[in-house]
Coordinates of C-alpha atoms and ligand atoms in Angstrom, one line a residue:
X1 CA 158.2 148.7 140.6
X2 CA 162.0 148.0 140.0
X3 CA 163.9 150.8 141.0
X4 CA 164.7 151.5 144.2
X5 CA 163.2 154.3 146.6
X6 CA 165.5 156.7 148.0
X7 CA 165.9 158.5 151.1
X8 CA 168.1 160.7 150.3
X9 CA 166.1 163.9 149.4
X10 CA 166.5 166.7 146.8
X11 CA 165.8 170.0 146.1
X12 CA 162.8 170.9 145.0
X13 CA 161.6 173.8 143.1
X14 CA 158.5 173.5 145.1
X15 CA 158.8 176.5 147.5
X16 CA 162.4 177.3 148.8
X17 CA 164.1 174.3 151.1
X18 CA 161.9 172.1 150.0
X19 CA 162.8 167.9 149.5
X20 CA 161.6 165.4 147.9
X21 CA 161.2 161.7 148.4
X22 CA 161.8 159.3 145.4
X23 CA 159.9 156.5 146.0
X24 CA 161.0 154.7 142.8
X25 CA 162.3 155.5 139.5
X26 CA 160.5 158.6 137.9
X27 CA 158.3 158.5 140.9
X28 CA 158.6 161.2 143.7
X29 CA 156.9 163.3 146.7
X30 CA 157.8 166.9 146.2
X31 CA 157.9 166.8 142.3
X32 CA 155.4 168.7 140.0
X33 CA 153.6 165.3 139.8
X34 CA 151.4 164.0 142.7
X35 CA 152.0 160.3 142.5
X36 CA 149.4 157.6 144.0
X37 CA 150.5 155.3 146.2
X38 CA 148.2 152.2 147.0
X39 CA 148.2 148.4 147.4
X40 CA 149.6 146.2 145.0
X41 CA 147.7 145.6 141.5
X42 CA 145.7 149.1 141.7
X43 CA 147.6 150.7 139.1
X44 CA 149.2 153.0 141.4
X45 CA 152.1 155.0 140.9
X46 CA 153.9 153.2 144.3
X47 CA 153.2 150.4 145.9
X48 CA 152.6 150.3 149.9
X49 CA 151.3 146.6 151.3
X50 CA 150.7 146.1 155.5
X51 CA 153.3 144.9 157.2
X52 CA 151.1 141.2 158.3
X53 CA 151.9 140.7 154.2
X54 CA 155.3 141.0 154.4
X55 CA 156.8 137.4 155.5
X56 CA 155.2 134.4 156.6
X57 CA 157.8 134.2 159.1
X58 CA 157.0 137.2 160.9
X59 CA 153.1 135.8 161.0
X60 CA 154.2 132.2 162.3
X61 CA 156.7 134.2 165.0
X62 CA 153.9 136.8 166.4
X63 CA 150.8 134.9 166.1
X64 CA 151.9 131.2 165.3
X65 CA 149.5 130.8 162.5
X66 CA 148.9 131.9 159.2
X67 CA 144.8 131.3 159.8
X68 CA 143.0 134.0 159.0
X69 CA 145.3 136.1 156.4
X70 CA 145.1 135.6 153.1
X71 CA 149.1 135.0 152.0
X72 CA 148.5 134.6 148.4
X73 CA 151.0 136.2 146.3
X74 CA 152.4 137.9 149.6
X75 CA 155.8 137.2 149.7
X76 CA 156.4 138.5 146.3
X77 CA 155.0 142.1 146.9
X78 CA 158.1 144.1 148.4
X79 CA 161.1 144.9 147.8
X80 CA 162.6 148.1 146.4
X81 CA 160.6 150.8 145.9
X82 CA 157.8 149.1 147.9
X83 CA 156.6 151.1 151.1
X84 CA 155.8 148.7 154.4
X85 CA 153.4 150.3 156.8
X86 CA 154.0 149.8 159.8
X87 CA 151.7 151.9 161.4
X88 CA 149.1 148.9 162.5
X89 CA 151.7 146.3 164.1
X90 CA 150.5 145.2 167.2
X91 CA 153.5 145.2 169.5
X92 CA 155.1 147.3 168.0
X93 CA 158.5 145.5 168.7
X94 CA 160.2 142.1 166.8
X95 CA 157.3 142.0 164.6
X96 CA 158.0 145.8 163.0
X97 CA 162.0 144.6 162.8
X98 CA 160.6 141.5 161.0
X99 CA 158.5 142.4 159.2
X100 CA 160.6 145.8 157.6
X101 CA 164.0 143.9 157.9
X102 CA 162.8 140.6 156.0
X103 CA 161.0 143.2 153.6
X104 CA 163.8 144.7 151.4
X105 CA 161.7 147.8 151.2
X106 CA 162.9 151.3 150.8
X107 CA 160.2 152.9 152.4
X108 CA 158.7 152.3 156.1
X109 CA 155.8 154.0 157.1
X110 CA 155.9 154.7 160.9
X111 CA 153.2 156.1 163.5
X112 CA 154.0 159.3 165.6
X113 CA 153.2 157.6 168.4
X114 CA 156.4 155.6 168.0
X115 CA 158.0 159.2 167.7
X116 CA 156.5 161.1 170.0
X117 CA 157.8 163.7 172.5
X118 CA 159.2 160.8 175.4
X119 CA 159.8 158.4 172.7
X120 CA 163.3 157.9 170.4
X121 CA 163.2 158.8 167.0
X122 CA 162.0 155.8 164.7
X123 CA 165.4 156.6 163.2
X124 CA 168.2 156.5 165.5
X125 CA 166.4 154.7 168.6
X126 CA 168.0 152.0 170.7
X127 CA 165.5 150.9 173.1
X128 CA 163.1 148.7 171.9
X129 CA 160.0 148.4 170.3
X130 CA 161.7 151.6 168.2
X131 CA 165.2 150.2 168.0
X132 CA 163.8 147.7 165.7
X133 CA 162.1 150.0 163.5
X134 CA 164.9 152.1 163.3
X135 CA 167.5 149.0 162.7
X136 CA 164.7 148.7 159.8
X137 CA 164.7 152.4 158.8
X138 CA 168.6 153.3 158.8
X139 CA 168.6 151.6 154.9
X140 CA 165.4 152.8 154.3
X141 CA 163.1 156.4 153.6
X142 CA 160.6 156.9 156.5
X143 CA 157.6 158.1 156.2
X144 CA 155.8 159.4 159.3
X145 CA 152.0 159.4 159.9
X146 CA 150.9 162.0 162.0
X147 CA 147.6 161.7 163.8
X148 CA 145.0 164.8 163.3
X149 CA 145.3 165.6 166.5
X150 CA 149.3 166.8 165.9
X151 CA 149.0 170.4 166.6
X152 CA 149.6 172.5 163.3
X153 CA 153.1 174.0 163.9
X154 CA 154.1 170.5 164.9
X155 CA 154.8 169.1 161.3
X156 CA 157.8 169.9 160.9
X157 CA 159.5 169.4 164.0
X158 CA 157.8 166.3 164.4
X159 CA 158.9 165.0 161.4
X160 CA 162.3 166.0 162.8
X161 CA 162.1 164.4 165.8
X162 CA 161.3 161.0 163.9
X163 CA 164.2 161.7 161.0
X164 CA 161.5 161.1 158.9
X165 CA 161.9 162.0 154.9
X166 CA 157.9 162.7 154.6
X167 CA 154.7 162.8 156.3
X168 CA 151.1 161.5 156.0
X169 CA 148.6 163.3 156.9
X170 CA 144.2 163.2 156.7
X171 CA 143.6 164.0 153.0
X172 CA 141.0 166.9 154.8
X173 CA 143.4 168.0 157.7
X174 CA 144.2 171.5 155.8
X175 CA 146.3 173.0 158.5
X176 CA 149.1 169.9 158.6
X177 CA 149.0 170.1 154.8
X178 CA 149.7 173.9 155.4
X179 CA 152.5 173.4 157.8
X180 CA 154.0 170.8 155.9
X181 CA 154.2 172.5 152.7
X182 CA 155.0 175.9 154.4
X183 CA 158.2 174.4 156.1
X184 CA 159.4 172.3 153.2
X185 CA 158.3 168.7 154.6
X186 CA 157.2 166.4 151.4
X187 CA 153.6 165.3 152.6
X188 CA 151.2 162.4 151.5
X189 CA 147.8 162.6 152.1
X190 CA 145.9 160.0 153.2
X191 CA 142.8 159.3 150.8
X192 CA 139.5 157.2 152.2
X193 CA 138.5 155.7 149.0
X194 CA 134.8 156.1 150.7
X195 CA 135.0 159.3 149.1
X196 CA 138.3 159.7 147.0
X197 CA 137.6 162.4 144.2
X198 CA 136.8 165.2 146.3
X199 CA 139.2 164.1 149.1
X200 CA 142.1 163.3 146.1
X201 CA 140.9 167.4 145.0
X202 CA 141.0 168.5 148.4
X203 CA 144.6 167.4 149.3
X204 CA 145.7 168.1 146.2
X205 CA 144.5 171.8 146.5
X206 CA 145.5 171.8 150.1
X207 CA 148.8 170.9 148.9
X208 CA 149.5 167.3 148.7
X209 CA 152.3 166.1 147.5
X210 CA 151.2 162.4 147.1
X211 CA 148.2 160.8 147.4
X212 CA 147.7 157.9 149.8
X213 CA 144.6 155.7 149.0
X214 CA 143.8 153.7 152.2
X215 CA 140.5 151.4 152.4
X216 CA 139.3 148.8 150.4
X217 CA 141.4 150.1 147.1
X218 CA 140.3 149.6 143.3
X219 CA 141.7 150.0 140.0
X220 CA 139.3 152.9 139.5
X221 CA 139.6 154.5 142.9
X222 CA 143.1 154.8 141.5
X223 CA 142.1 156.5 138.5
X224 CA 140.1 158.3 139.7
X225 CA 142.4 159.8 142.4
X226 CA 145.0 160.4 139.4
X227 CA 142.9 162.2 137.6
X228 CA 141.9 164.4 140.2
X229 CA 145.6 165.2 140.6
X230 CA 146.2 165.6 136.8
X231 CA 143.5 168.1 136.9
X232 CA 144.4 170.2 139.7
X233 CA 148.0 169.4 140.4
X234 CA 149.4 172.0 137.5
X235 CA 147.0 174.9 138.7
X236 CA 148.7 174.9 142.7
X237 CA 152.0 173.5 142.0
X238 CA 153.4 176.0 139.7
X239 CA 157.1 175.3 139.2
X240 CA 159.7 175.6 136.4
X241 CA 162.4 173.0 137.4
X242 CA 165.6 173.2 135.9
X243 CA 166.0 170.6 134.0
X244 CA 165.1 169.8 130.3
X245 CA 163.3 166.3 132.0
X246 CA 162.0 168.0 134.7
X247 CA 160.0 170.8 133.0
X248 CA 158.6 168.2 130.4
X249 CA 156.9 166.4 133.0
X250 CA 155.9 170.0 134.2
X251 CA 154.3 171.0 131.1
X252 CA 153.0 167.4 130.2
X253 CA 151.1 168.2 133.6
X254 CA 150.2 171.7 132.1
X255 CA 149.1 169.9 128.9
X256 CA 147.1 167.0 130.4
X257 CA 144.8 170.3 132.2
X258 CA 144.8 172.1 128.8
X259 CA 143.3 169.2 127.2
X260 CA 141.1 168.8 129.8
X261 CA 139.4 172.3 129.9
X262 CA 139.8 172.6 126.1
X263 CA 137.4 169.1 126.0
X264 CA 134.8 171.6 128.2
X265 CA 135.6 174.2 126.8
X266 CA 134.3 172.7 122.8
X267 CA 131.5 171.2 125.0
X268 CA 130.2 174.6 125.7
X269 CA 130.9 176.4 122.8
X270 CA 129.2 173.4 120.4
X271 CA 125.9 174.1 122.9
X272 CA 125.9 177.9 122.0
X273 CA 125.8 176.8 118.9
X274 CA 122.6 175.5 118.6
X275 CA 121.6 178.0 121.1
X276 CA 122.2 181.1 119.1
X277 CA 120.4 182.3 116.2
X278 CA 122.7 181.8 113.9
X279 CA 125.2 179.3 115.0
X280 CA 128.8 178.3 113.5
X281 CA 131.2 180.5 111.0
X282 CA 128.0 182.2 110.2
X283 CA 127.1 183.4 113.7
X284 CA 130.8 184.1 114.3
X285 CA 130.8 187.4 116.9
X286 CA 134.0 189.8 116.8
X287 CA 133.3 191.7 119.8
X288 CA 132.7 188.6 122.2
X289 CA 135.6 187.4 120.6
X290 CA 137.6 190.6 121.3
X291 CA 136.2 190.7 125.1
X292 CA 137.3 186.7 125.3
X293 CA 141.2 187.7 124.4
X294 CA 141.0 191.0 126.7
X295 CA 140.1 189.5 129.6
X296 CA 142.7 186.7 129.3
X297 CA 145.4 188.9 128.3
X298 CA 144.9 189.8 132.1
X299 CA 146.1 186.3 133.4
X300 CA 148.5 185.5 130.8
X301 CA 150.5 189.2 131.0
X302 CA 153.7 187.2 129.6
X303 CA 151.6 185.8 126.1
X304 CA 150.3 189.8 125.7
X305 CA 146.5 190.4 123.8
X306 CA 148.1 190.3 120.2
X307 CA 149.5 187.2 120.6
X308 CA 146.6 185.2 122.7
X309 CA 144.8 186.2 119.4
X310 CA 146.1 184.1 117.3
X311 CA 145.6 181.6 120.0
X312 CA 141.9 182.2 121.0
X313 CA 140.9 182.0 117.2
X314 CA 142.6 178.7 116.6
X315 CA 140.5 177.3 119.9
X316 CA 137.2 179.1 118.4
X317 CA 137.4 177.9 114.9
X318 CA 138.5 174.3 116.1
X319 CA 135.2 174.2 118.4
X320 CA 133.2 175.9 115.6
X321 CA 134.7 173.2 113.4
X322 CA 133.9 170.1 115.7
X323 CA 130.2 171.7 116.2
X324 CA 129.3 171.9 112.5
X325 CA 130.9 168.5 112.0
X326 CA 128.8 167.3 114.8
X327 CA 125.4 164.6 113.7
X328 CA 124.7 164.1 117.0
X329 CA 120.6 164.0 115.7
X330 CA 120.1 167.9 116.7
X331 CA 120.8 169.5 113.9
X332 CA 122.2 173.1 114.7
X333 CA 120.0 176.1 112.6
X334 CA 123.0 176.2 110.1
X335 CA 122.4 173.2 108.5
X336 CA 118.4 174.0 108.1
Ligands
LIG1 O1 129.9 183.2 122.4 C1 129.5 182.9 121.3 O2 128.6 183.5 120.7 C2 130.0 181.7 120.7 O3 129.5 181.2 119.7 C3 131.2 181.0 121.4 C4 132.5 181.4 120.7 C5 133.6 180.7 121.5 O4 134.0 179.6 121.2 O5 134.0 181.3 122.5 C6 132.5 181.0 119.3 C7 132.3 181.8 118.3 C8 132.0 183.2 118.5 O6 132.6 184.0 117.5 C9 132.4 183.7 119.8 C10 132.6 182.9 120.8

């Protein structure tokens, strides 16, 4: 994680007026990829470690002791293009300055209630505890985490009110993601790895723009949370950027699903083989085949039936290929 995170947002071709937030190099919020962010040696995308990890000055100053945290390796894990949450720090005051100032990162993650309605904005504040976050935030992105209890409709301007770059929001809590996306406000979702597949699937369809992973975080929570956005990412976030760089990671997003649903796809089509009668080339059926390009030609109206053709038959000869090459000790009624 070498490059620094930005603040200053972009355009995005993801829905008109909307920004993004690079949080390091080749990594953003707001792009066609949905990056995951998560502690330190998880493999993530971005990197985001609690505040309490980020200087053993700031513990010795609050608390007077190290006792109790585990310091190992702590001072070496921000910098640029790390993100400090903040959101837990118990008084909210010297320790957030501290903590974010010592910290070098480009990213602070704030709570809305240090944002709220009667408060300043994390940004621009000069009463304390939020002067110190926003002495902190002025070089650095913020990144506001709004509570469930936000009322939809509220995204936006809240984010406003804090001069935040982004949001986090409940991977579940569908009507912030909603608002977010539908007023052009980059949004993470927060991810309990209790459950992270279907809650990385959920905010990704809901509209996620990054994926969080909060809890006690693994390699393969990771994974698994990437792959949940490699999957679905391409089918919501349908975008052609304009530029060369930019629309190869869009179609290597669009490829990564491709290869996906063609794996299934020769999975199911190697089963009817030994299903059918007469399986393989010999059992090869015209009229399904036919019906299969018709009823695509309806979603892809820009490839047209006559040229999905030639498609469909190289993806039905290259399952019918892998099946008859297949000795998986079943042998299919071809091969007697
Ligand atoms: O539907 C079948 O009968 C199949 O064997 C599957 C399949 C396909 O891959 O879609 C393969 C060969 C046939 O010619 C038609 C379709």
């Amino acid at each position: 994680m070498t490059a620094p995170a930005s603040r200053a947002t972009e355009p995005s071709p993801h829905g008109r007026g909307k920004a993004r937030l690079v949080l390091a190099d080749g990594v953003t919020v707001g792009g066609p990829r949905v990056p995951i962010v998560a502690p330190p040696g998880t493999g993530a995308d971005a990197v985001y470690v609690d505040a309490a990890y980020v200087d053993p000055a700031y513990v010795d100053a609050a608390t007077g002791s190290t006792a109790g945290i585990d310091m190992d390796g702590a001072t070496n894990v921000t910098g640029p293009g790390v993100l400090v949450d903040l959101t837990a720090e118990p008084d909210g005051g010297s320790a957030r300055y501290t903590a974010a100032s010592h910290s070098g990162a480009s990213v602070v993650v704030v709570a809305d209630d240090a944002a709220g309605p009667d408060r300043e904005p994390a940004r621009e504040s000069v009463d304390a505890p939020q002067r110190h976050t926003a002495a902190a935030a002025r070089d650095a992105a913020v990144v506001l985490r709004l509570r469930r209890d936000s009322a939809p409709g509220d995204v936006a301007e809240a984010a406003r009110r804090a001069g935040a770059d982004a949001v986090l929001v409940d991977a579940d809590d569908l009507p912030a993601l909603e608002q977010a996306r539908r007023h052009g406000v980059p949004v993470l979702a927060d991810v309990d790895t209790a459950s992270v597949a279907a809650q990385a699937a959920v905010a990704v369809v809901g509209g996620a723009d990054g994926l969080w992973l909060s809890g006690p975080v693994t390699a393969g929570d990771v994974g698994q949370a990437r792959e949940a956005a490699t999957r679905l990412a391409p089918l919501v976030r349908q975008a052609v950027p304009d530029s060369v760089p930019g629309c190869r990671e869009a179609l290597d997003g669009v490829d990564a699903a491709l290869a996906t649903l063609l794996e299934h796809r020769v999975a199911l089509a190697g089963r009817i083989q030994q299903l059918k009668p007469v399986g393989g080339y010999a059992g090869r059926d015209a009229d399904r085949e036919a019906a299969i390009v018709r009823a695509m030609a309806g979603r892809a109206p820009s490839l047209g039936a006559a040229r999905l053709a030639g498609i469909v038959d190289a993806v039905i000869a290259a399952g019918l290929d892998v099946a008859e090459a297949r000795d998986d000790g079943t042998p299919p009624v071809w091969r007697g």
